Amino acid sequence: MEKTFLMVKPDGVQRNLIGEIVSRFEKKGFQLIGAKLMIIPAEVAEKHYAEHKERPFFGELVDFITSGPVFAMAWQGESVIATARQMMGSTNPKDAAPGTIRGDFGVTVGKNIIHGSDSPESAERELGIFFKEEELSEYSKLV
Ligand code: CMP
């Protein structure tokens, strides 16, 4: 079963959007297999966002993502990586369609509520940064 890493960013946590966001993915039919509320250490944030290291906004990005608690999640389901990205909407909330998470709740590209892995490789890498294998749950096949 495909797995992905999703994270409610500090703005989404402070705006009390954890429940709303979890609910959208649950109602869609995906399974939450791991979750933790945490403040990300700077070195972990730098590792997570390593592909953006040369971007002018890298410092701002790391400062923001470490500025308060995030809600890190592991989800599983068929095509969950691409479908979760569709449900999140475009990176810049001004381009995100209504009905998507960023379209409904975001305003600026920096504070865009949620992060989601963009490929199977990123999902594996990012899940490995935030979760140990034993922290991810198996669901009963009977449910
Ligand atoms: P995310 O999906 O977490 O991946 C990288 C993040 O960089 C992205 O969401 C945006 O929040 C952020 N980002 C992209 N462009 C900019 C920008 N111009 N200024 C600040 N942050 C940005």
PDB file of C-alpha atoms and ligand atoms in Angstrom:
ATOM      1  CA  MET A   1       0.000   0.000   0.000  1.00  0.00           C
ATOM      2  CA  GLU A   2       1.338   3.447  -0.927  1.00  0.00           C
ATOM      3  CA  LYS A   3       2.375   5.698   1.952  1.00  0.00           C
ATOM      4  CA  THR A   4       2.986   9.448   2.156  1.00  0.00           C
ATOM      5  CA  PHE A   5       4.199  12.063   4.587  1.00  0.00           C
ATOM      6  CA  LEU A   6       1.877  14.996   5.333  1.00  0.00           C
ATOM      7  CA  MET A   7       2.499  17.762   7.846  1.00  0.00           C
ATOM      8  CA  VAL A   8       0.251  20.516   9.188  1.00  0.00           C
ATOM      9  CA  LYS A   9       2.625  23.483   9.360  1.00  0.00           C
ATOM     10  CA  PRO A  10       2.879  25.876  12.346  1.00  0.00           C
ATOM     11  CA  ASP A  11       0.268  28.243  10.843  1.00  0.00           C
ATOM     12  CA  GLY A  12      -2.236  25.404  10.420  1.00  0.00           C
ATOM     13  CA  VAL A  13      -1.652  24.165  13.989  1.00  0.00           C
ATOM     14  CA  GLN A  14      -2.043  27.665  15.481  1.00  0.00           C
ATOM     15  CA  ARG A  15      -5.217  28.209  13.500  1.00  0.00           C
ATOM     16  CA  ASN A  16      -6.714  25.004  14.937  1.00  0.00           C
ATOM     17  CA  LEU A  17      -6.906  23.304  11.546  1.00  0.00           C
ATOM     18  CA  ILE A  18      -5.480  19.883  12.571  1.00  0.00           C
ATOM     19  CA  GLY A  19      -8.931  18.326  13.015  1.00  0.00           C
ATOM     20  CA  GLU A  20     -10.285  19.772   9.763  1.00  0.00           C
ATOM     21  CA  ILE A  21      -7.286  18.533   7.801  1.00  0.00           C
ATOM     22  CA  VAL A  22      -7.210  15.050   9.363  1.00  0.00           C
ATOM     23  CA  SER A  23     -10.951  14.801   8.768  1.00  0.00           C
ATOM     24  CA  ARG A  24     -10.615  15.533   5.043  1.00  0.00           C
ATOM     25  CA  PHE A  25      -8.127  12.716   4.517  1.00  0.00           C
ATOM     26  CA  GLU A  26     -10.103  10.314   6.739  1.00  0.00           C
ATOM     27  CA  LYS A  27     -13.348  11.038   4.895  1.00  0.00           C
ATOM     28  CA  LYS A  28     -11.595  10.541   1.568  1.00  0.00           C
ATOM     29  CA  GLY A  29     -10.814   7.000   2.710  1.00  0.00           C
ATOM     30  CA  PHE A  30      -7.117   7.146   3.549  1.00  0.00           C
ATOM     31  CA  GLN A  31      -5.718   5.600   6.729  1.00  0.00           C
ATOM     32  CA  LEU A  32      -3.702   7.506   9.306  1.00  0.00           C
ATOM     33  CA  ILE A  33      -0.847   5.188  10.294  1.00  0.00           C
ATOM     34  CA  GLY A  34       1.332   7.576  12.322  1.00  0.00           C
ATOM     35  CA  ALA A  35       1.154  11.056  13.832  1.00  0.00           C
ATOM     36  CA  LYS A  36       3.073  13.319  16.196  1.00  0.00           C
ATOM     37  CA  LEU A  37       2.820  16.910  17.383  1.00  0.00           C
ATOM     38  CA  MET A  38       6.361  18.251  17.579  1.00  0.00           C
ATOM     39  CA  ILE A  39       8.654  21.240  17.284  1.00  0.00           C
ATOM     40  CA  ILE A  40      11.117  20.394  14.520  1.00  0.00           C
ATOM     41  CA  PRO A  41      14.807  20.846  15.442  1.00  0.00           C
ATOM     42  CA  ALA A  42      16.565  23.180  12.943  1.00  0.00           C
ATOM     43  CA  GLU A  43      18.881  20.430  11.659  1.00  0.00           C
ATOM     44  CA  VAL A  44      15.890  18.171  10.914  1.00  0.00           C
ATOM     45  CA  ALA A  45      14.132  21.036   9.083  1.00  0.00           C
ATOM     46  CA  GLU A  46      17.269  21.643   6.995  1.00  0.00           C
ATOM     47  CA  LYS A  47      17.418  17.945   6.106  1.00  0.00           C
ATOM     48  CA  HIS A  48      13.708  17.811   5.258  1.00  0.00           C
ATOM     49  CA  TYR A  49      13.967  20.867   2.981  1.00  0.00           C
ATOM     50  CA  ALA A  50      17.475  20.063   1.636  1.00  0.00           C
ATOM     51  CA  GLU A  51      16.308  20.326  -2.006  1.00  0.00           C
ATOM     52  CA  HIS A  52      15.529  24.033  -1.397  1.00  0.00           C
ATOM     53  CA  LYS A  53      18.924  24.835   0.166  1.00  0.00           C
ATOM     54  CA  GLU A  54      19.991  27.184  -2.639  1.00  0.00           C
ATOM     55  CA  ARG A  55      16.668  29.056  -2.812  1.00  0.00           C
ATOM     56  CA  PRO A  56      16.613  32.647  -1.510  1.00  0.00           C
ATOM     57  CA  PHE A  57      13.751  31.777   0.867  1.00  0.00           C
ATOM     58  CA  PHE A  58      15.521  28.777   2.478  1.00  0.00           C
ATOM     59  CA  GLY A  59      16.362  30.624   5.727  1.00  0.00           C
ATOM     60  CA  GLU A  60      12.826  31.957   6.014  1.00  0.00           C
ATOM     61  CA  LEU A  61      11.425  28.488   5.313  1.00  0.00           C
ATOM     62  CA  VAL A  62      13.494  26.829   8.060  1.00  0.00           C
ATOM     63  CA  ASP A  63      12.733  29.661  10.530  1.00  0.00           C
ATOM     64  CA  PHE A  64       9.017  29.315   9.883  1.00  0.00           C
ATOM     65  CA  ILE A  65       8.764  25.527  10.016  1.00  0.00           C
ATOM     66  CA  THR A  66      10.651  25.501  13.352  1.00  0.00           C
ATOM     67  CA  SER A  67       8.681  28.452  14.812  1.00  0.00           C
ATOM     68  CA  GLY A  68       6.026  26.354  16.572  1.00  0.00           C
ATOM     69  CA  PRO A  69       4.539  22.878  16.717  1.00  0.00           C
ATOM     70  CA  VAL A  70       3.791  20.991  13.511  1.00  0.00           C
ATOM     71  CA  PHE A  71       1.561  17.919  13.196  1.00  0.00           C
ATOM     72  CA  ALA A  72       3.568  15.299  11.293  1.00  0.00           C
ATOM     73  CA  MET A  73       1.545  12.447   9.798  1.00  0.00           C
ATOM     74  CA  ALA A  74       1.980   9.203   7.872  1.00  0.00           C
ATOM     75  CA  TRP A  75      -0.962   8.176   5.671  1.00  0.00           C
ATOM     76  CA  GLN A  76      -1.583   5.176   3.481  1.00  0.00           C
ATOM     77  CA  GLY A  77      -3.941   4.329   0.638  1.00  0.00           C
ATOM     78  CA  GLU A  78      -4.124   3.759  -3.090  1.00  0.00           C
ATOM     79  CA  SER A  79      -2.393   6.627  -4.959  1.00  0.00           C
ATOM     80  CA  VAL A  80      -2.284   8.575  -1.680  1.00  0.00           C
ATOM     81  CA  ILE A  81       0.772  10.627  -2.740  1.00  0.00           C
ATOM     82  CA  ALA A  82      -0.810  12.238  -5.817  1.00  0.00           C
ATOM     83  CA  THR A  83      -4.332  12.390  -4.389  1.00  0.00           C
ATOM     84  CA  ALA A  84      -3.188  14.109  -1.195  1.00  0.00           C
ATOM     85  CA  ARG A  85      -1.336  16.675  -3.343  1.00  0.00           C
ATOM     86  CA  GLN A  86      -4.552  17.329  -5.270  1.00  0.00           C
ATOM     87  CA  MET A  87      -6.481  17.729  -2.014  1.00  0.00           C
ATOM     88  CA  MET A  88      -3.826  20.184  -0.746  1.00  0.00           C
ATOM     89  CA  GLY A  89      -3.974  22.401  -3.850  1.00  0.00           C
ATOM     90  CA  SER A  90      -1.225  24.465  -5.491  1.00  0.00           C
ATOM     91  CA  THR A  91       1.794  25.471  -3.396  1.00  0.00           C
ATOM     92  CA  ASN A  92       0.813  29.121  -3.655  1.00  0.00           C
ATOM     93  CA  PRO A  93      -2.644  29.474  -2.058  1.00  0.00           C
ATOM     94  CA  LYS A  94      -3.513  32.252  -4.516  1.00  0.00           C
ATOM     95  CA  ASP A  95      -3.431  29.630  -7.294  1.00  0.00           C
ATOM     96  CA  ALA A  96      -5.088  26.872  -5.232  1.00  0.00           C
ATOM     97  CA  ALA A  97      -8.642  25.976  -6.228  1.00  0.00           C
ATOM     98  CA  PRO A  98     -11.504  26.443  -3.769  1.00  0.00           C
ATOM     99  CA  GLY A  99     -12.242  23.116  -2.132  1.00  0.00           C
ATOM    100  CA  THR A 100      -8.563  22.338  -1.666  1.00  0.00           C
ATOM    101  CA  ILE A 101      -6.911  22.813   1.738  1.00  0.00           C
ATOM    102  CA  ARG A 102      -4.694  25.697   0.616  1.00  0.00           C
ATOM    103  CA  GLY A 103      -7.490  27.149  -1.523  1.00  0.00           C
ATOM    104  CA  ASP A 104      -9.847  27.182   1.448  1.00  0.00           C
ATOM    105  CA  PHE A 105      -7.480  28.200   4.263  1.00  0.00           C
ATOM    106  CA  GLY A 106      -4.203  29.650   2.924  1.00  0.00           C
ATOM    107  CA  VAL A 107      -3.182  33.127   1.814  1.00  0.00           C
ATOM    108  CA  THR A 108       0.597  33.293   1.378  1.00  0.00           C
ATOM    109  CA  VAL A 109       3.100  30.878  -0.222  1.00  0.00           C
ATOM    110  CA  GLY A 110       5.264  30.765   2.911  1.00  0.00           C
ATOM    111  CA  LYS A 111       2.373  30.100   5.297  1.00  0.00           C
ATOM    112  CA  ASN A 112       0.542  27.577   3.157  1.00  0.00           C
ATOM    113  CA  ILE A 113      -0.872  25.374   5.946  1.00  0.00           C
ATOM    114  CA  ILE A 114       0.320  21.931   4.860  1.00  0.00           C
ATOM    115  CA  HIS A 115       3.254  20.055   3.354  1.00  0.00           C
ATOM    116  CA  GLY A 116       2.927  16.805   1.421  1.00  0.00           C
ATOM    117  CA  SER A 117       5.492  14.557  -0.270  1.00  0.00           C
ATOM    118  CA  ASP A 118       5.579  15.092  -4.055  1.00  0.00           C
ATOM    119  CA  SER A 119       6.826  11.641  -5.202  1.00  0.00           C
ATOM    120  CA  PRO A 120       7.377   8.083  -3.942  1.00  0.00           C
ATOM    121  CA  GLU A 121      11.077   8.902  -3.398  1.00  0.00           C
ATOM    122  CA  SER A 122      10.252  12.018  -1.331  1.00  0.00           C
ATOM    123  CA  ALA A 123       7.616  10.104   0.631  1.00  0.00           C
ATOM    124  CA  GLU A 124      10.095   7.387   1.601  1.00  0.00           C
ATOM    125  CA  ARG A 125      12.791   9.942   2.468  1.00  0.00           C
ATOM    126  CA  GLU A 126      10.484  12.239   4.467  1.00  0.00           C
ATOM    127  CA  LEU A 127       8.726   9.394   6.332  1.00  0.00           C
ATOM    128  CA  GLY A 128      12.201   8.164   7.286  1.00  0.00           C
ATOM    129  CA  ILE A 129      13.131  11.588   8.685  1.00  0.00           C
ATOM    130  CA  PHE A 130      10.056  11.871  10.899  1.00  0.00           C
ATOM    131  CA  PHE A 131       9.074   8.292  11.811  1.00  0.00           C
ATOM    132  CA  LYS A 132      10.765   5.101  12.924  1.00  0.00           C
ATOM    133  CA  GLU A 133       9.384   1.979  11.230  1.00  0.00           C
ATOM    134  CA  GLU A 134       7.898   0.776  14.563  1.00  0.00           C
ATOM    135  CA  GLU A 135       5.952   4.049  14.970  1.00  0.00           C
ATOM    136  CA  LEU A 136       3.808   3.245  11.919  1.00  0.00           C
ATOM    137  CA  SER A 137       0.701   1.137  12.559  1.00  0.00           C
ATOM    138  CA  GLU A 138      -0.768  -1.783  10.653  1.00  0.00           C
ATOM    139  CA  TYR A 139      -4.539  -1.845  10.198  1.00  0.00           C
ATOM    140  CA  SER A 140      -6.567  -5.015  10.636  1.00  0.00           C
ATOM    141  CA  LYS A 141      -7.586  -6.481   7.304  1.00  0.00           C
ATOM    142  CA  LEU A 142     -11.075  -7.073   8.771  1.00  0.00           C
ATOM    143  CA  VAL A 143     -11.994  -3.365   8.989  1.00  0.00           C
TER     144      VAL A 143
HETATM  145  P1  CMP B   1       6.222  22.965   0.831  1.00  0.00           P
HETATM  146  O1  CMP B   1       5.313  22.087   0.063  1.00  0.00           O
HETATM  147  O2  CMP B   1       6.346  22.734   2.282  1.00  0.00           O
HETATM  148  O3  CMP B   1       7.682  22.873   0.167  1.00  0.00           O
HETATM  149  C1  CMP B   1       8.575  23.933   0.132  1.00  0.00           C
HETATM  150  C2  CMP B   1       7.991  25.181   0.669  1.00  0.00           C
HETATM  151  O4  CMP B   1       8.688  26.370   0.339  1.00  0.00           O
HETATM  152  C3  CMP B   1       6.613  25.404   0.084  1.00  0.00           C
HETATM  153  O5  CMP B   1       5.731  24.472   0.605  1.00  0.00           O
HETATM  154  C4  CMP B   1       6.349  26.847   0.413  1.00  0.00           C
HETATM  155  O6  CMP B   1       5.703  26.997   1.676  1.00  0.00           O
HETATM  156  C5  CMP B   1       7.767  27.424   0.524  1.00  0.00           C
HETATM  157  N1  CMP B   1       7.992  28.447  -0.489  1.00  0.00           N
HETATM  158  C6  CMP B   1       7.933  28.294  -1.806  1.00  0.00           C
HETATM  159  N2  CMP B   1       8.201  29.484  -2.420  1.00  0.00           N
HETATM  160  C7  CMP B   1       8.414  30.390  -1.430  1.00  0.00           C
HETATM  161  C8  CMP B   1       8.717  31.779  -1.416  1.00  0.00           C
HETATM  162  N3  CMP B   1       8.859  32.451  -2.544  1.00  0.00           N
HETATM  163  N4  CMP B   1       8.877  32.373  -0.220  1.00  0.00           N
HETATM  164  C9  CMP B   1       8.726  31.675   0.934  1.00  0.00           C
HETATM  165  N5  CMP B   1       8.443  30.346   0.968  1.00  0.00           N
HETATM  166  C10 CMP B   1       8.275  29.724  -0.193  1.00  0.00           C
END
